[in-house]
Each structure stands twice: as structure tokens, then as C-alpha cells.
Amino acid sequence: MNKLWYGDNLTIMQGMKKHSVDLIYLDPPFKSDANYNLIYKNMTGRPVPEQAEAFFDTWELDAAKLDVARKMPVLMREYGVDDNYVEFWRIWMQALRNTQPELLAYLIYMTQRLLHMKSLLRTTGSIYLHCDPAASHYIKVMMDGIFGHENFRNEVIWKRTSAHSGAKRYGPVHDTILFYSAGPKFTWNTVYGAYDPQYVEAFFTHQDEKGRRWRRTDLTGPGTRAGDSGKSWRHYDPSERGRHWQPPSYFYEKYKSLTGDDLARYDLIERLDKLDECGLIHWPQKVGGAPQGKRLLEDAPGVPLQDVWTDIKPIHNIASERLGYPTQKPIALLDRIILSSSNKGDVVFDPFCGCGTTVYSSIRNERQWIGCDIAILAIKLIREELTERHRLVEGVHFEVDGIPVSVEQAEELFRRDPFQFQHWAVERLGGFPMQKKVADRGIDGRMYFETKSELGEMILSVKGGKLRPTDIRDLRGVIEREGAQMGGFISLQEPSKAMRTEAAEAGMYEYGGNTFQRLQLLTIRDVIEQKREFHMPTRIGTKISTGQQSLPL
């Protein structure tokens, strides 16, 4: 079953079956804060509040990432990474920690996930990592260690835009795609690109009566032969020129497509007669000149693809595909990768599926697919595209997992991934979730509302486990510390009477002649079953589809 996952791809990959994927394509955001904010700006129709900008940097080198970095050598050895690369990681970590901490945070994040991706690939599988040139050389070193330098196949350069101005440098117009296989025997299908117009003009110099371009092709091979291939035909003897008759396989295939007959069942001289009858032989005007075959341009496969791709239009030039997603890639780009490195029925996995280009290409090319994204806005967009544009039925053609639609599913999400539960609860109510897993200073998310004089703010706290009487008191303290107008408390369990009393004692917030409880409490059951939400002035947010009804993020 094709599946769309909402959640952290690391958690999801840990639950996937080993050696279950034939092709992985990933386009991870290099600067997550900018990309995450653009998602909200483009898809909600509203700007992200300036106050929220600081809460979306996944690549910050915090204590949690440093802890992962220290444990990375153990994880690398578990996945079979050579000790030399493990030692290189230690040196690298020390060098980048003080010089490029954001880059180190990115490498920690990516290396941890690439190790899991290696275990998911079948032995005949491949992985394509789409990355920014600013980090591609760092990522390549880690991929050499994880997948093996001997399994590096290509560094593909994709020209993603026609021009880009650069101050005191050449205009940056390309992305880098690193292509590795899981082993020496991997799926590969040669894909051809179109001929350059100048090549066509130079070599396909003739036209037939139907206006089709063709080029002359030799019907002989080097060396003389004593059999039929050495005989004279139509007064031309190839032996006189040290050659013999050897029509290329193209003419066997072309003859069969024209007549339905098998040219191979005739003797060699008869084959030449048959080709002439079909108009596939060119006779030169020069008396005694060698007859040649006609190879039609329409039958030429094109040029085998090279590692520089300049023929795929950037997404801003493809109006029919644009979805308003900031990092969207053209479907033609994914078509090329999927056709080259997988077969029909194979499983394609995209752990950062964004707006779903990999999913749509997989459907078009008859592949199975698994997509994953941590942003619920992305899942919403893909689900709508699959059901509305592709006319697929959820539960029949694909499944969506990780988005709770019942209290029981919310409890399961909390057990599986507490941080993702927190993330979902905030987005479910229309807020901006914190991206840090530690040191959140009592803030799990924020919601904003507009007033005439300022942008109002509600601090959000999410609790999935056992509640304490001090939880509400702590949130009151955070509201005071941050100077926020309101606070919202979201919990799996039902708050006690004492907690509700504490919330009521926080007082009221007045605006526009209306009063709002300053500290409000909601349970997950309230949100899912009763469709309740926080009561506040007009808020900045959007609506998402849950498959059953439309609800605020």
C-alpha cells in the first residue's frame, strides 16, 4: 500500500522494514528556518510573525545535537562504517564546532538519517541526495563512508534556473544531486535525452517524401567473408573494399515494425532486397557507390544522459505544476531519476516529500511509494492533490498515517514520538510549534492574533503524560516572563479541578469590548471530538483537512 506519513522521518524509518525500498530520493532543506517560514507564508496567505522566526531553526547546534554527535561513532560502527571514517567524524566535529556550527548541526542531522536509509535500501537499490552546493562536498564525504566510495556513481549537476545575479562571484544557477548505489549490482535503465539541434542539422541531413529527417548508415562491417555476407549485391561487391554485409540491428527492428515480418528468417542477400523494398536503402548517384541504410531521426533514441542536466525547465516556468511550495522541484526531474534507477512496481521512498513531487512521479511511472514530511501543511497539500487532481481514494489507493483522528491515535502518537505529538497538537490548533526538542523554556508553541495596535500572542504548553498541579502555575509564569497576552494548555489527560481553578485565577484579557479567559485549557478529546479551539481575537492561521472535516492547524 502506498503510504503518506506525517512525522519525523527518523522515527518513521526506525519502524520501517529493512531492505524494503528500491530507490530513495531526498531533498532536505539546508536552512530549515527559511524554508519552514516560506511554507507558512505561501500556503496560509499570511506572513509568519516576526516573533516566530527564532523558533524554526532545526539546524541550530544545541545540546541535543552535540549529544548525538558524541554518540555518532558508536552508531556508525553499528551500521558497518569503516573506522577511518569514524575517526574522520571525530576530527571533523571538533573542526566545525567552533568554525561552522550550523553546518555541523546539518551534518549531524543528515548523517544520523542516512545511516537508517542505508538499512532500508535493497541490495539492488540506489539513493539520490539533492543538496545545496554549499554543503554537497561535506555530505559526499559522509555518503562515501556510509554507502562506500566504490558505490558512488555520479555527481549530477542540475541547472535549476537560467540566470542569477551574484555579487563578486559567478551566478549560482545549479543544484547538486549525489547518486550512490547500495552495491555493485544495482537497477539501471539507460535514459536518453534529446539531440542538440546543431547535431541534428549536421548529421540528419536528408528528408524523405514524408518530410522525415534521416541519416546515412553503413550496411557493411570490416573484413572479408566467404559466405553470403561476402557476396555481391546489385553490382556492388563489399569484398573489393575489404568489407562484408552487416546491416545494423536497427534495420531488423524497423523492418519488423513496418511489415510485421522477421527479417532474420531470410538469407542475407534477401534481407537487403527486403530493406530496399521498404525504402530503407539509399542509392548514391555516383556509379559504383556503396548502398547505405536510412536511419530515421524519429527512431533515434537520443543521447544517453550525461551528468550535467540543462534540459529540465525550472518550476517557475511550469505553470501547470506550481503549487506555491518554496522548494518544489519539477516532475520531469523526478521522472528522470525514477526511470533510470527503478522498475515498474518498485518502491520509491522520499523522507522529505514536501509538496509531493516524488509521489506524483511515482504514480505516473507506476511505482509504489512512501512519502514522509514533518510539516502538516505539506501532508495536507499532498493529500488534496492525490484526491482532487489524481482522483485517488484514501484507504484504497493510499494511506495517510501519523495524523491522529481519534484520542486513541493521539495517545499512540505520544507513545511513539512525544515531540511529534507536541508538534501535531500545536499545528492542529493553528499555532507555530517550537522546533527545539530541548531547552524550550516552557514554550511548546505560539499562536498569534491581530489587534489594532500590536500583534497579540498566546503561549502554548502541551502535555501528553501525567499532569501535575504545578503545570498551570508554570505556564502562568511563562506568560508573565514573555509578556504574552494569553496562554493555552493542551493535554491528553483531563485537568484536575485545582488546575482549572488556577487557570481561572489568571484573569481575563480584554480587547475590542470582548473578554477572553487569559489562560485557557483544552484536552485532545475536546479538540478531536468536540471540535473546540482556543477563544481569542482574530488569529493568524489557516485550516487543514483531516479527511473528515476542516479544522484549524
PDB file of N, CA and C in Angstrom, residues 436-524:
ATOM      1  N   LYS A 436      12.702  23.056  18.625  1.00  0.00           N
ATOM      2  CA  LYS A 436      13.718  22.501  19.523  1.00  0.00           C
ATOM      3  C   LYS A 436      13.111  21.411  20.393  1.00  0.00           C
ATOM      4  N   LYS A 437      13.866  20.321  20.554  1.00  0.00           N
ATOM      5  CA  LYS A 437      13.385  19.235  21.400  1.00  0.00           C
ATOM      6  C   LYS A 437      13.801  19.429  22.858  1.00  0.00           C
ATOM      7  N   VAL A 438      14.710  20.347  23.077  1.00  0.00           N
ATOM      8  CA  VAL A 438      15.154  20.626  24.447  1.00  0.00           C
ATOM      9  C   VAL A 438      15.244  22.137  24.622  1.00  0.00           C
ATOM     10  N   ALA A 439      15.375  22.553  25.852  1.00  0.00           N
ATOM     11  CA  ALA A 439      15.594  23.967  26.195  1.00  0.00           C
ATOM     12  C   ALA A 439      14.538  24.871  25.580  1.00  0.00           C
ATOM     13  N   ASP A 440      13.250  24.439  25.661  1.00  0.00           N
ATOM     14  CA  ASP A 440      12.183  25.272  25.093  1.00  0.00           C
ATOM     15  C   ASP A 440      11.677  26.311  26.092  1.00  0.00           C
ATOM     16  N   ARG A 441      12.212  26.289  27.315  1.00  0.00           N
ATOM     17  CA  ARG A 441      11.875  27.272  28.353  1.00  0.00           C
ATOM     18  C   ARG A 441      10.375  27.301  28.622  1.00  0.00           C
ATOM     19  N   GLY A 442       9.756  26.126  28.582  1.00  0.00           N
ATOM     20  CA  GLY A 442       8.343  26.034  28.904  1.00  0.00           C
ATOM     21  C   GLY A 442       7.411  26.433  27.785  1.00  0.00           C
ATOM     22  N   ILE A 443       7.944  26.636  26.571  1.00  0.00           N
ATOM     23  CA  ILE A 443       7.126  27.048  25.421  1.00  0.00           C
ATOM     24  C   ILE A 443       7.144  25.924  24.388  1.00  0.00           C
ATOM     25  N   ASP A 444       5.965  25.366  24.086  1.00  0.00           N
ATOM     26  CA  ASP A 444       5.862  24.325  23.070  1.00  0.00           C
ATOM     27  C   ASP A 444       5.359  24.874  21.743  1.00  0.00           C
ATOM     28  N   GLY A 445       4.841  26.082  21.753  1.00  0.00           N
ATOM     29  CA  GLY A 445       4.368  26.702  20.529  1.00  0.00           C
ATOM     30  C   GLY A 445       3.769  28.055  20.831  1.00  0.00           C
ATOM     31  N   ARG A 446       3.410  28.748  19.771  1.00  0.00           N
ATOM     32  CA  ARG A 446       2.817  30.073  19.925  1.00  0.00           C
ATOM     33  C   ARG A 446       1.705  30.254  18.914  1.00  0.00           C
ATOM     34  N   MET A 447       0.686  30.995  19.307  1.00  0.00           N
ATOM     35  CA  MET A 447      -0.366  31.415  18.402  1.00  0.00           C
ATOM     36  C   MET A 447      -0.412  32.930  18.425  1.00  0.00           C
ATOM     37  N   TYR A 448      -0.836  33.507  17.314  1.00  0.00           N
ATOM     38  CA  TYR A 448      -0.840  34.962  17.200  1.00  0.00           C
ATOM     39  C   TYR A 448      -2.210  35.458  16.761  1.00  0.00           C
ATOM     40  N   PHE A 449      -2.562  36.645  17.199  1.00  0.00           N
ATOM     41  CA  PHE A 449      -3.812  37.257  16.767  1.00  0.00           C
ATOM     42  C   PHE A 449      -3.573  38.752  16.550  1.00  0.00           C
ATOM     43  N   GLU A 450      -4.387  39.303  15.686  1.00  0.00           N
ATOM     44  CA  GLU A 450      -4.198  40.695  15.281  1.00  0.00           C
ATOM     45  C   GLU A 450      -5.041  41.642  16.141  1.00  0.00           C
ATOM     46  N   THR A 451      -4.424  42.729  16.537  1.00  0.00           N
ATOM     47  CA  THR A 451      -5.145  43.826  17.190  1.00  0.00           C
ATOM     48  C   THR A 451      -4.810  45.104  16.419  1.00  0.00           C
ATOM     49  N   LYS A 452      -5.462  46.193  16.755  1.00  0.00           N
ATOM     50  CA  LYS A 452      -5.223  47.437  16.030  1.00  0.00           C
ATOM     51  C   LYS A 452      -3.837  47.990  16.276  1.00  0.00           C
ATOM     52  N   SER A 453      -3.304  47.741  17.480  1.00  0.00           N
ATOM     53  CA  SER A 453      -2.033  48.373  17.833  1.00  0.00           C
ATOM     54  C   SER A 453      -0.845  47.430  17.842  1.00  0.00           C
ATOM     55  N   GLU A 454      -1.098  46.119  17.933  1.00  0.00           N
ATOM     56  CA  GLU A 454       0.022  45.188  18.055  1.00  0.00           C
ATOM     57  C   GLU A 454      -0.401  43.790  17.634  1.00  0.00           C
ATOM     58  N   LEU A 455       0.576  42.927  17.570  1.00  0.00           N
ATOM     59  CA  LEU A 455       0.326  41.512  17.298  1.00  0.00           C
ATOM     60  C   LEU A 455       0.253  40.796  18.636  1.00  0.00           C
ATOM     61  N   GLY A 456      -0.932  40.270  18.969  1.00  0.00           N
ATOM     62  CA  GLY A 456      -1.086  39.573  20.230  1.00  0.00           C
ATOM     63  C   GLY A 456      -0.537  38.155  20.167  1.00  0.00           C
ATOM     64  N   GLU A 457      -0.242  37.607  21.354  1.00  0.00           N
ATOM     65  CA  GLU A 457       0.426  36.304  21.396  1.00  0.00           C
ATOM     66  C   GLU A 457      -0.176  35.413  22.477  1.00  0.00           C
ATOM     67  N   MET A 458      -0.356  34.122  22.123  1.00  0.00           N
ATOM     68  CA  MET A 458      -0.750  33.119  23.101  1.00  0.00           C
ATOM     69  C   MET A 458       0.377  32.083  23.188  1.00  0.00           C
ATOM     70  N   ILE A 459       0.921  31.904  24.383  1.00  0.00           N
ATOM     71  CA  ILE A 459       1.942  30.887  24.623  1.00  0.00           C
ATOM     72  C   ILE A 459       1.245  29.535  24.808  1.00  0.00           C
ATOM     73  N   LEU A 460       1.756  28.483  24.138  1.00  0.00           N
ATOM     74  CA  LEU A 460       1.150  27.163  24.219  1.00  0.00           C
ATOM     75  C   LEU A 460       2.036  26.182  24.977  1.00  0.00           C
ATOM     76  N   SER A 461       1.398  25.380  25.826  1.00  0.00           N
ATOM     77  CA  SER A 461       2.082  24.303  26.536  1.00  0.00           C
ATOM     78  C   SER A 461       1.309  23.015  26.271  1.00  0.00           C
ATOM     79  N   VAL A 462       2.032  21.945  25.879  1.00  0.00           N
ATOM     80  CA  VAL A 462       1.398  20.666  25.539  1.00  0.00           C
ATOM     81  C   VAL A 462       1.905  19.598  26.495  1.00  0.00           C
ATOM     82  N   LYS A 463       0.987  18.821  27.075  1.00  0.00           N
ATOM     83  CA  LYS A 463       1.354  17.736  27.985  1.00  0.00           C
ATOM     84  C   LYS A 463       0.675  16.445  27.519  1.00  0.00           C
ATOM     85  N   GLY A 464       1.481  15.455  27.220  1.00  0.00           N
ATOM     86  CA  GLY A 464       0.934  14.167  26.825  1.00  0.00           C
ATOM     87  C   GLY A 464       0.921  13.162  27.950  1.00  0.00           C
ATOM     88  N   GLY A 465       1.772  13.364  28.948  1.00  0.00           N
ATOM     89  CA  GLY A 465       1.875  12.418  30.056  1.00  0.00           C
ATOM     90  C   GLY A 465       1.048  12.833  31.258  1.00  0.00           C
ATOM     91  N   LYS A 466       1.485  12.393  32.414  1.00  0.00           N
ATOM     92  CA  LYS A 466       0.764  12.663  33.651  1.00  0.00           C
ATOM     93  C   LYS A 466       0.816  14.145  33.999  1.00  0.00           C
ATOM     94  N   LEU A 467      -0.321  14.684  34.406  1.00  0.00           N
ATOM     95  CA  LEU A 467      -0.404  16.106  34.745  1.00  0.00           C
ATOM     96  C   LEU A 467      -0.029  16.337  36.203  1.00  0.00           C
ATOM     97  N   ARG A 468       0.540  17.521  36.446  1.00  0.00           N
ATOM     98  CA  ARG A 468       0.887  17.936  37.807  1.00  0.00           C
ATOM     99  C   ARG A 468       0.140  19.228  38.135  1.00  0.00           C
ATOM    100  N   PRO A 469      -0.207  19.411  39.386  1.00  0.00           N
ATOM    101  CA  PRO A 469      -0.910  20.659  39.763  1.00  0.00           C
ATOM    102  C   PRO A 469      -0.116  21.905  39.427  1.00  0.00           C
ATOM    103  N   THR A 470       1.207  21.777  39.377  1.00  0.00           N
ATOM    104  CA  THR A 470       2.047  22.956  39.117  1.00  0.00           C
ATOM    105  C   THR A 470       2.137  23.310  37.630  1.00  0.00           C
ATOM    106  N   ASP A 471       1.612  22.460  36.721  1.00  0.00           N
ATOM    107  CA  ASP A 471       1.740  22.720  35.283  1.00  0.00           C
ATOM    108  C   ASP A 471       1.113  24.058  34.894  1.00  0.00           C
ATOM    109  N   ILE A 472      -0.051  24.358  35.438  1.00  0.00           N
ATOM    110  CA  ILE A 472      -0.737  25.607  35.093  1.00  0.00           C
ATOM    111  C   ILE A 472       0.006  26.795  35.695  1.00  0.00           C
ATOM    112  N   ARG A 473       0.489  26.610  36.923  1.00  0.00           N
ATOM    113  CA  ARG A 473       1.242  27.682  37.582  1.00  0.00           C
ATOM    114  C   ARG A 473       2.515  27.995  36.782  1.00  0.00           C
ATOM    115  N   ASP A 474       3.156  26.949  36.271  1.00  0.00           N
ATOM    116  CA  ASP A 474       4.363  27.143  35.468  1.00  0.00           C
ATOM    117  C   ASP A 474       4.051  27.922  34.193  1.00  0.00           C
ATOM    118  N   LEU A 475       2.923  27.583  33.550  1.00  0.00           N
ATOM    119  CA  LEU A 475       2.550  28.295  32.326  1.00  0.00           C
ATOM    120  C   LEU A 475       2.238  29.758  32.620  1.00  0.00           C
ATOM    121  N   ARG A 476       1.590  30.027  33.754  1.00  0.00           N
ATOM    122  CA  ARG A 476       1.330  31.417  34.144  1.00  0.00           C
ATOM    123  C   ARG A 476       2.641  32.185  34.270  1.00  0.00           C
ATOM    124  N   GLY A 477       3.650  31.524  34.834  1.00  0.00           N
ATOM    125  CA  GLY A 477       4.948  32.171  34.985  1.00  0.00           C
ATOM    126  C   GLY A 477       5.592  32.471  33.638  1.00  0.00           C
ATOM    127  N   VAL A 478       5.438  31.561  32.654  1.00  0.00           N
ATOM    128  CA  VAL A 478       5.997  31.777  31.324  1.00  0.00           C
ATOM    129  C   VAL A 478       5.300  32.948  30.635  1.00  0.00           C
ATOM    130  N   ILE A 479       3.985  33.041  30.773  1.00  0.00           N
ATOM    131  CA  ILE A 479       3.223  34.154  30.181  1.00  0.00           C
ATOM    132  C   ILE A 479       3.736  35.490  30.720  1.00  0.00           C
ATOM    133  N   GLU A 480       3.948  35.540  32.038  1.00  0.00           N
ATOM    134  CA  GLU A 480       4.445  36.767  32.658  1.00  0.00           C
ATOM    135  C   GLU A 480       5.852  37.077  32.162  1.00  0.00           C
ATOM    136  N   ARG A 481       6.692  36.055  32.105  1.00  0.00           N
ATOM    137  CA  ARG A 481       8.085  36.253  31.688  1.00  0.00           C
ATOM    138  C   ARG A 481       8.182  36.748  30.252  1.00  0.00           C
ATOM    139  N   GLU A 482       7.337  36.212  29.367  1.00  0.00           N
ATOM    140  CA  GLU A 482       7.392  36.554  27.953  1.00  0.00           C
ATOM    141  C   GLU A 482       6.585  37.801  27.607  1.00  0.00           C
ATOM    142  N   GLY A 483       5.797  38.271  28.545  1.00  0.00           N
ATOM    143  CA  GLY A 483       4.958  39.431  28.270  1.00  0.00           C
ATOM    144  C   GLY A 483       3.847  39.126  27.288  1.00  0.00           C
ATOM    145  N   ALA A 484       3.385  37.888  27.263  1.00  0.00           N
ATOM    146  CA  ALA A 484       2.329  37.466  26.342  1.00  0.00           C
ATOM    147  C   ALA A 484       0.960  37.851  26.885  1.00  0.00           C
ATOM    148  N   GLN A 485       0.007  38.025  25.974  1.00  0.00           N
ATOM    149  CA  GLN A 485      -1.339  38.399  26.384  1.00  0.00           C
ATOM    150  C   GLN A 485      -2.122  37.200  26.926  1.00  0.00           C
ATOM    151  N   MET A 486      -1.861  35.985  26.368  1.00  0.00           N
ATOM    152  CA  MET A 486      -2.669  34.835  26.735  1.00  0.00           C
ATOM    153  C   MET A 486      -1.819  33.576  26.778  1.00  0.00           C
ATOM    154  N   GLY A 487      -2.421  32.504  27.319  1.00  0.00           N
ATOM    155  CA  GLY A 487      -1.753  31.208  27.372  1.00  0.00           C
ATOM    156  C   GLY A 487      -2.741  30.093  27.067  1.00  0.00           C
ATOM    157  N   GLY A 488      -2.258  29.019  26.440  1.00  0.00           N
ATOM    158  CA  GLY A 488      -3.113  27.880  26.130  1.00  0.00           C
ATOM    159  C   GLY A 488      -2.463  26.589  26.602  1.00  0.00           C
ATOM    160  N   PHE A 489      -3.240  25.749  27.289  1.00  0.00           N
ATOM    161  CA  PHE A 489      -2.729  24.485  27.829  1.00  0.00           C
ATOM    162  C   PHE A 489      -3.476  23.338  27.147  1.00  0.00           C
ATOM    163  N   ILE A 490      -2.734  22.426  26.515  1.00  0.00           N
ATOM    164  CA  ILE A 490      -3.310  21.302  25.779  1.00  0.00           C
ATOM    165  C   ILE A 490      -2.825  20.010  26.419  1.00  0.00           C
ATOM    166  N   SER A 491      -3.740  19.090  26.723  1.00  0.00           N
ATOM    167  CA  SER A 491      -3.330  17.870  27.421  1.00  0.00           C
ATOM    168  C   SER A 491      -4.114  16.658  26.933  1.00  0.00           C
ATOM    169  N   LEU A 492      -3.485  15.490  27.066  1.00  0.00           N
ATOM    170  CA  LEU A 492      -4.174  14.232  26.783  1.00  0.00           C
ATOM    171  C   LEU A 492      -5.127  13.900  27.928  1.00  0.00           C
ATOM    172  N   GLN A 493      -4.668  14.101  29.152  1.00  0.00           N
ATOM    173  CA  GLN A 493      -5.481  13.797  30.323  1.00  0.00           C
ATOM    174  C   GLN A 493      -6.392  14.978  30.668  1.00  0.00           C
ATOM    175  N   GLU A 494      -7.425  14.680  31.420  1.00  0.00           N
ATOM    176  CA  GLU A 494      -8.350  15.721  31.879  1.00  0.00           C
ATOM    177  C   GLU A 494      -7.711  16.489  33.041  1.00  0.00           C
ATOM    178  N   PRO A 495      -7.610  17.831  32.938  1.00  0.00           N
ATOM    179  CA  PRO A 495      -7.034  18.605  34.044  1.00  0.00           C
ATOM    180  C   PRO A 495      -7.895  18.484  35.307  1.00  0.00           C
ATOM    181  N   SER A 496      -7.244  18.568  36.442  1.00  0.00           N
ATOM    182  CA  SER A 496      -7.946  18.477  37.720  1.00  0.00           C
ATOM    183  C   SER A 496      -8.711  19.773  38.001  1.00  0.00           C
ATOM    184  N   LYS A 497      -9.596  19.702  39.000  1.00  0.00           N
ATOM    185  CA  LYS A 497     -10.358  20.886  39.415  1.00  0.00           C
ATOM    186  C   LYS A 497      -9.422  21.981  39.883  1.00  0.00           C
ATOM    187  N   ALA A 498      -8.352  21.581  40.606  1.00  0.00           N
ATOM    188  CA  ALA A 498      -7.390  22.566  41.114  1.00  0.00           C
ATOM    189  C   ALA A 498      -6.676  23.278  39.962  1.00  0.00           C
ATOM    190  N   MET A 499      -6.398  22.542  38.872  1.00  0.00           N
ATOM    191  CA  MET A 499      -5.733  23.149  37.723  1.00  0.00           C
ATOM    192  C   MET A 499      -6.665  24.144  37.028  1.00  0.00           C
ATOM    193  N   ARG A 500      -7.947  23.798  36.943  1.00  0.00           N
ATOM    194  CA  ARG A 500      -8.903  24.703  36.314  1.00  0.00           C
ATOM    195  C   ARG A 500      -9.092  25.971  37.169  1.00  0.00           C
ATOM    196  N   THR A 501      -9.038  25.788  38.470  1.00  0.00           N
ATOM    197  CA  THR A 501      -9.141  26.945  39.369  1.00  0.00           C
ATOM    198  C   THR A 501      -7.939  27.858  39.181  1.00  0.00           C
ATOM    199  N   GLU A 502      -6.765  27.252  39.081  1.00  0.00           N
ATOM    200  CA  GLU A 502      -5.530  28.021  38.867  1.00  0.00           C
ATOM    201  C   GLU A 502      -5.602  28.803  37.566  1.00  0.00           C
ATOM    202  N   ALA A 503      -6.164  28.187  36.515  1.00  0.00           N
ATOM    203  CA  ALA A 503      -6.285  28.865  35.229  1.00  0.00           C
ATOM    204  C   ALA A 503      -7.256  30.034  35.331  1.00  0.00           C
ATOM    205  N   ALA A 504      -8.367  29.831  36.036  1.00  0.00           N
ATOM    206  CA  ALA A 504      -9.364  30.897  36.182  1.00  0.00           C
ATOM    207  C   ALA A 504      -8.792  32.092  36.929  1.00  0.00           C
ATOM    208  N   GLU A 505      -7.892  31.822  37.877  1.00  0.00           N
ATOM    209  CA  GLU A 505      -7.298  32.898  38.671  1.00  0.00           C
ATOM    210  C   GLU A 505      -6.311  33.744  37.866  1.00  0.00           C
ATOM    211  N   ALA A 506      -5.969  33.273  36.648  1.00  0.00           N
ATOM    212  CA  ALA A 506      -5.052  34.063  35.813  1.00  0.00           C
ATOM    213  C   ALA A 506      -5.733  35.308  35.272  1.00  0.00           C
ATOM    214  N   GLY A 507      -7.078  35.378  35.387  1.00  0.00           N
ATOM    215  CA  GLY A 507      -7.787  36.582  34.990  1.00  0.00           C
ATOM    216  C   GLY A 507      -8.241  36.567  33.539  1.00  0.00           C
ATOM    217  N   MET A 508      -8.600  37.769  33.041  1.00  0.00           N
ATOM    218  CA  MET A 508      -9.180  37.912  31.716  1.00  0.00           C
ATOM    219  C   MET A 508      -8.333  38.859  30.861  1.00  0.00           C
ATOM    220  N   TYR A 509      -8.442  38.678  29.548  1.00  0.00           N
ATOM    221  CA  TYR A 509      -7.803  39.589  28.587  1.00  0.00           C
ATOM    222  C   TYR A 509      -8.928  40.290  27.831  1.00  0.00           C
ATOM    223  N   GLU A 510      -8.886  41.615  27.790  1.00  0.00           N
ATOM    224  CA  GLU A 510      -9.947  42.388  27.150  1.00  0.00           C
ATOM    225  C   GLU A 510      -9.436  43.009  25.861  1.00  0.00           C
ATOM    226  N   TYR A 511     -10.281  42.917  24.796  1.00  0.00           N
ATOM    227  CA  TYR A 511      -9.941  43.562  23.525  1.00  0.00           C
ATOM    228  C   TYR A 511     -11.218  43.798  22.728  1.00  0.00           C
ATOM    229  N   GLY A 512     -11.378  45.008  22.233  1.00  0.00           N
ATOM    230  CA  GLY A 512     -12.494  45.340  21.367  1.00  0.00           C
ATOM    231  C   GLY A 512     -13.851  45.162  22.018  1.00  0.00           C
ATOM    232  N   GLY A 513     -13.914  45.366  23.309  1.00  0.00           N
ATOM    233  CA  GLY A 513     -15.180  45.216  24.011  1.00  0.00           C
ATOM    234  C   GLY A 513     -15.518  43.785  24.366  1.00  0.00           C
ATOM    235  N   ASN A 514     -14.629  42.863  24.057  1.00  0.00           N
ATOM    236  CA  ASN A 514     -14.834  41.448  24.389  1.00  0.00           C
ATOM    237  C   ASN A 514     -13.811  41.017  25.431  1.00  0.00           C
ATOM    238  N   THR A 515     -14.179  40.022  26.213  1.00  0.00           N
ATOM    239  CA  THR A 515     -13.258  39.481  27.210  1.00  0.00           C
ATOM    240  C   THR A 515     -12.956  38.022  26.885  1.00  0.00           C
ATOM    241  N   PHE A 516     -11.721  37.637  27.121  1.00  0.00           N
ATOM    242  CA  PHE A 516     -11.262  36.280  26.850  1.00  0.00           C
ATOM    243  C   PHE A 516     -10.527  35.774  28.080  1.00  0.00           C
ATOM    244  N   GLN A 517     -10.750  34.535  28.429  1.00  0.00           N
ATOM    245  CA  GLN A 517     -10.009  33.959  29.558  1.00  0.00           C
ATOM    246  C   GLN A 517      -8.534  33.981  29.221  1.00  0.00           C
ATOM    247  N   ARG A 518      -7.736  34.507  30.122  1.00  0.00           N
ATOM    248  CA  ARG A 518      -6.318  34.698  29.816  1.00  0.00           C
ATOM    249  C   ARG A 518      -5.564  33.382  29.694  1.00  0.00           C
ATOM    250  N   LEU A 519      -5.933  32.392  30.502  1.00  0.00           N
ATOM    251  CA  LEU A 519      -5.274  31.089  30.423  1.00  0.00           C
ATOM    252  C   LEU A 519      -6.347  30.027  30.187  1.00  0.00           C
ATOM    253  N   GLN A 520      -6.327  29.436  29.002  1.00  0.00           N
ATOM    254  CA  GLN A 520      -7.371  28.501  28.598  1.00  0.00           C
ATOM    255  C   GLN A 520      -6.845  27.074  28.543  1.00  0.00           C
ATOM    256  N   LEU A 521      -7.741  26.112  28.851  1.00  0.00           N
ATOM    257  CA  LEU A 521      -7.383  24.691  28.877  1.00  0.00           C
ATOM    258  C   LEU A 521      -8.211  23.927  27.849  1.00  0.00           C
ATOM    259  N   LEU A 522      -7.553  23.071  27.106  1.00  0.00           N
ATOM    260  CA  LEU A 522      -8.222  22.163  26.172  1.00  0.00           C
ATOM    261  C   LEU A 522      -7.616  20.774  26.300  1.00  0.00           C
ATOM    262  N   THR A 523      -8.430  19.747  26.203  1.00  0.00           N
ATOM    263  CA  THR A 523      -7.916  18.377  26.107  1.00  0.00           C
ATOM    264  C   THR A 523      -7.940  17.957  24.646  1.00  0.00           C
ATOM    265  N   ILE A 524      -7.170  16.934  24.329  1.00  0.00           N
ATOM    266  CA  ILE A 524      -7.166  16.402  22.970  1.00  0.00           C
ATOM    267  C   ILE A 524      -8.564  15.908  22.594  1.00  0.00           C
TER     268      ILE A 524
END
